[in-house]
Amino acid sequence: MGTFSIWHWLVVLLVILLLFGSGKISGLMGDLAKGIKSFRQNIKDDKDETQAAEAEQKPAGTLPGPEAGRENARAGEHASSSSSRG
């Protein structure tokens, strides 16, 4: 009682074909296919834009290397010694 046989599904398919006709059903399937294709294209475009934006941005957690710290300290020493001489 809970399951349907193949004959039930064939009758349902026949009724649907009689009500809507094969032309309308093929048109609907074509529209559905166009919609799916458009959806996939938009998803692909969105991923490409996201990847391009991520490639342009500098990663948020980067720290300067030890050489950068030494250069900044030296620059600070030069600035303070120059200002005390004047």
Short mmCIF file of C-alpha atoms in Angstrom, two decimals:
data_model
loop_
_atom_site.label_atom_id
_atom_site.label_comp_id
_atom_site.label_asym_id
_atom_site.label_seq_id
_atom_site.Cartn_x
_atom_site.Cartn_y
_atom_site.Cartn_z
CA MET A 1 0.00 0.00 0.00
CA GLY A 2 2.94 2.35 0.66
CA THR A 3 4.76 1.56 -2.58
CA PHE A 4 3.72 2.24 -6.13
CA SER A 5 4.14 -0.19 -8.97
CA ILE A 6 5.53 0.55 -12.40
CA TRP A 7 1.97 0.62 -13.75
CA HIS A 8 1.06 3.46 -11.41
CA TRP A 9 3.97 5.57 -12.64
CA LEU A 10 3.15 4.81 -16.30
CA VAL A 11 -0.45 5.98 -15.79
CA VAL A 12 0.75 9.16 -14.06
CA LEU A 13 3.18 9.85 -16.93
CA LEU A 14 0.42 9.27 -19.50
CA VAL A 15 -1.92 11.70 -17.72
CA ILE A 16 0.79 14.35 -17.53
CA LEU A 17 1.53 13.95 -21.24
CA LEU A 18 -2.16 14.24 -22.08
CA LEU A 19 -2.63 17.36 -19.95
CA PHE A 20 0.44 19.29 -20.98
CA GLY A 21 1.40 17.77 -24.32
CA SER A 22 4.89 16.79 -25.36
CA GLY A 23 5.67 20.27 -26.80
CA LYS A 24 5.18 22.06 -23.50
CA ILE A 25 7.15 19.48 -21.56
CA SER A 26 10.13 19.65 -23.95
CA GLY A 27 9.99 23.46 -23.77
CA LEU A 28 10.01 23.32 -19.98
CA MET A 29 12.95 20.93 -19.99
CA GLY A 30 14.84 23.24 -22.37
CA ASP A 31 14.18 26.21 -20.09
CA LEU A 32 15.31 24.18 -17.09
CA ALA A 33 18.53 23.23 -18.88
CA LYS A 34 19.21 26.89 -19.76
CA GLY A 35 18.63 27.89 -16.14
CA ILE A 36 21.04 25.26 -14.85
CA LYS A 37 23.67 26.29 -17.41
CA SER A 38 23.32 29.94 -16.42
CA PHE A 39 23.55 29.05 -12.73
CA ARG A 40 26.76 27.06 -13.25
CA GLN A 41 28.29 29.89 -15.29
CA ASN A 42 27.49 32.43 -12.56
CA ILE A 43 28.97 30.19 -9.87
CA LYS A 44 32.15 29.78 -11.95
CA ASP A 45 32.42 33.54 -12.53
CA ASP A 46 31.91 34.23 -8.83
CA LYS A 47 34.66 31.79 -7.87
CA ASP A 48 37.04 33.38 -10.39
CA GLU A 49 36.36 36.86 -9.00
CA THR A 50 36.84 35.65 -5.42
CA GLN A 51 40.13 33.96 -6.25
CA ALA A 52 41.40 37.07 -8.04
CA ALA A 53 40.48 39.27 -5.07
CA GLU A 54 42.20 36.90 -2.63
CA ALA A 55 45.35 36.83 -4.77
CA GLU A 56 45.59 40.62 -4.70
CA GLN A 57 45.27 40.92 -0.91
CA LYS A 58 48.23 40.46 1.40
CA PRO A 59 47.60 37.68 3.91
CA ALA A 60 46.33 39.08 7.20
CA GLY A 61 48.67 37.28 9.61
CA THR A 62 52.08 38.00 8.11
CA LEU A 63 54.86 39.15 10.38
CA PRO A 64 58.04 40.89 9.26
CA GLY A 65 61.18 38.80 9.31
CA PRO A 66 64.08 39.37 11.73
CA GLU A 67 65.95 41.46 9.15
CA ALA A 68 63.11 43.97 8.99
CA GLY A 69 63.31 44.50 12.77
CA ARG A 70 67.02 45.24 12.63
CA GLU A 71 66.60 47.72 9.80
CA ASN A 72 63.84 49.56 11.68
CA ALA A 73 66.03 49.72 14.82
CA ARG A 74 68.97 51.10 12.84
CA ALA A 75 66.77 53.71 11.19
CA GLY A 76 65.56 54.79 14.64
CA GLU A 77 69.15 55.13 15.90
CA HIS A 78 70.11 57.31 12.94
CA ALA A 79 67.12 59.55 13.41
CA SER A 80 67.73 60.05 17.14
CA SER A 81 71.47 60.71 16.73
CA SER A 82 70.86 63.22 13.94
CA SER A 83 68.35 65.17 15.96
CA SER A 84 70.57 65.33 19.09
CA ARG A 85 73.50 66.76 17.10
CA GLY A 86 71.55 69.74 15.82
#
